[in-house]
């Protein structure tokens, strides 16, 4: 979801997954999959950049995913550290 400003100044949130295209005519027009058109103040490049940033955030969440080998190594290290303390 990205926040954009309509031409009348009101802010709204648009679902990036529903954006079909972004046109510059001369105002920026967002066309949604269902045919809804939204005129916004932001330049088309800004709308595209916000969608890219949104996708990066959701595709990289959680930021670190450990595979089972990494988890086993981490567990083994913690176990050996505990033994050394005793």
GROMACS .gro file of C-alpha atoms in nm:
model
   86
    1UNK     CA    1   0.000   0.000   0.000
    2UNK     CA    2   0.126   0.347  -0.083
    3UNK     CA    3   0.006   0.688   0.028
    4UNK     CA    4  -0.074   0.940  -0.248
    5UNK     CA    5  -0.230   1.286  -0.261
    6UNK     CA    6  -0.535   1.348  -0.478
    7UNK     CA    7  -0.559   1.673  -0.671
    8UNK     CA    8  -0.801   1.815  -0.412
    9UNK     CA    9  -0.533   1.766  -0.143
   10UNK     CA   10  -0.682   1.466   0.033
   11UNK     CA   11  -0.450   1.179   0.104
   12UNK     CA   12  -0.545   0.825   0.023
   13UNK     CA   13  -0.380   0.485   0.030
   14UNK     CA   14  -0.365   0.275  -0.286
   15UNK     CA   15  -0.305  -0.097  -0.304
   16UNK     CA   16   0.000  -0.145  -0.531
   17UNK     CA   17  -0.119  -0.494  -0.614
   18UNK     CA   18  -0.424  -0.342  -0.787
   19UNK     CA   19  -0.241  -0.085  -1.002
   20UNK     CA   20  -0.270  -0.166  -1.370
   21UNK     CA   21  -0.080   0.137  -1.498
   22UNK     CA   22   0.039   0.486  -1.411
   23UNK     CA   23  -0.010   0.755  -1.678
   24UNK     CA   24   0.124   1.109  -1.702
   25UNK     CA   25  -0.148   1.307  -1.887
   26UNK     CA   26  -0.019   1.584  -1.777
   27UNK     CA   27  -0.133   1.501  -1.422
   28UNK     CA   28  -0.044   1.160  -1.287
   29UNK     CA   29  -0.329   0.915  -1.327
   30UNK     CA   30  -0.331   0.578  -1.150
   31UNK     CA   31  -0.551   0.319  -1.321
   32UNK     CA   32  -0.656   0.026  -1.105
   33UNK     CA   33  -0.739  -0.325  -1.225
   34UNK     CA   34  -1.114  -0.263  -1.188
   35UNK     CA   35  -1.096   0.046  -1.411
   36UNK     CA   36  -1.100   0.304  -1.131
   37UNK     CA   37  -0.887   0.608  -1.215
   38UNK     CA   38  -0.726   0.828  -0.952
   39UNK     CA   39  -0.562   1.163  -1.033
   40UNK     CA   40  -0.275   1.239  -0.794
   41UNK     CA   41  -0.028   1.522  -0.734
   42UNK     CA   42   0.278   1.299  -0.717
   43UNK     CA   43   0.481   1.261  -1.038
   44UNK     CA   44   0.446   0.922  -1.208
   45UNK     CA   45   0.809   0.833  -1.128
   46UNK     CA   46   0.738   0.893  -0.758
   47UNK     CA   47   0.435   0.663  -0.767
   48UNK     CA   48   0.643   0.392  -0.934
   49UNK     CA   49   0.927   0.438  -0.683
   50UNK     CA   50   0.684   0.409  -0.392
   51UNK     CA   51   0.543   0.086  -0.536
   52UNK     CA   52   0.894  -0.055  -0.578
   53UNK     CA   53   0.980   0.040  -0.218
   54UNK     CA   54   0.658  -0.121  -0.099
   55UNK     CA   55   0.738  -0.444  -0.284
   56UNK     CA   56   1.090  -0.448  -0.142
   57UNK     CA   57   0.954  -0.411   0.210
   58UNK     CA   58   0.702  -0.693   0.183
   59UNK     CA   59   0.927  -0.931  -0.009
   60UNK     CA   60   1.213  -0.895   0.238
   61UNK     CA   61   1.009  -0.941   0.554
   62UNK     CA   62   1.129  -1.081   0.786
   63UNK     CA   63   1.464  -0.924   0.694
   64UNK     CA   64   1.669  -1.233   0.787
   65UNK     CA   65   1.551  -1.587   0.734
   66UNK     CA   66   1.785  -1.855   0.859
   67UNK     CA   67   1.790  -2.193   0.696
   68UNK     CA   68   1.808  -2.508   0.909
   69UNK     CA   69   2.187  -2.537   0.876
   70UNK     CA   70   2.232  -2.184   1.013
   71UNK     CA   71   1.991  -2.256   1.297
   72UNK     CA   72   2.177  -2.581   1.382
   73UNK     CA   73   2.511  -2.395   1.381
   74UNK     CA   74   2.370  -2.122   1.603
   75UNK     CA   75   2.225  -2.379   1.844
   76UNK     CA   76   2.555  -2.573   1.854
   77UNK     CA   77   2.749  -2.253   1.926
   78UNK     CA   78   2.516  -2.158   2.210
   79UNK     CA   79   2.540  -2.511   2.353
   80UNK     CA   80   2.922  -2.510   2.343
   81UNK     CA   81   2.929  -2.163   2.501
   82UNK     CA   82   2.712  -2.293   2.786
   83UNK     CA   83   2.946  -2.589   2.842
   84UNK     CA   84   3.251  -2.360   2.854
   85UNK     CA   85   3.088  -2.147   3.124
   86UNK     CA   86   3.041  -2.451   3.352
   0.00000   0.00000   0.00000
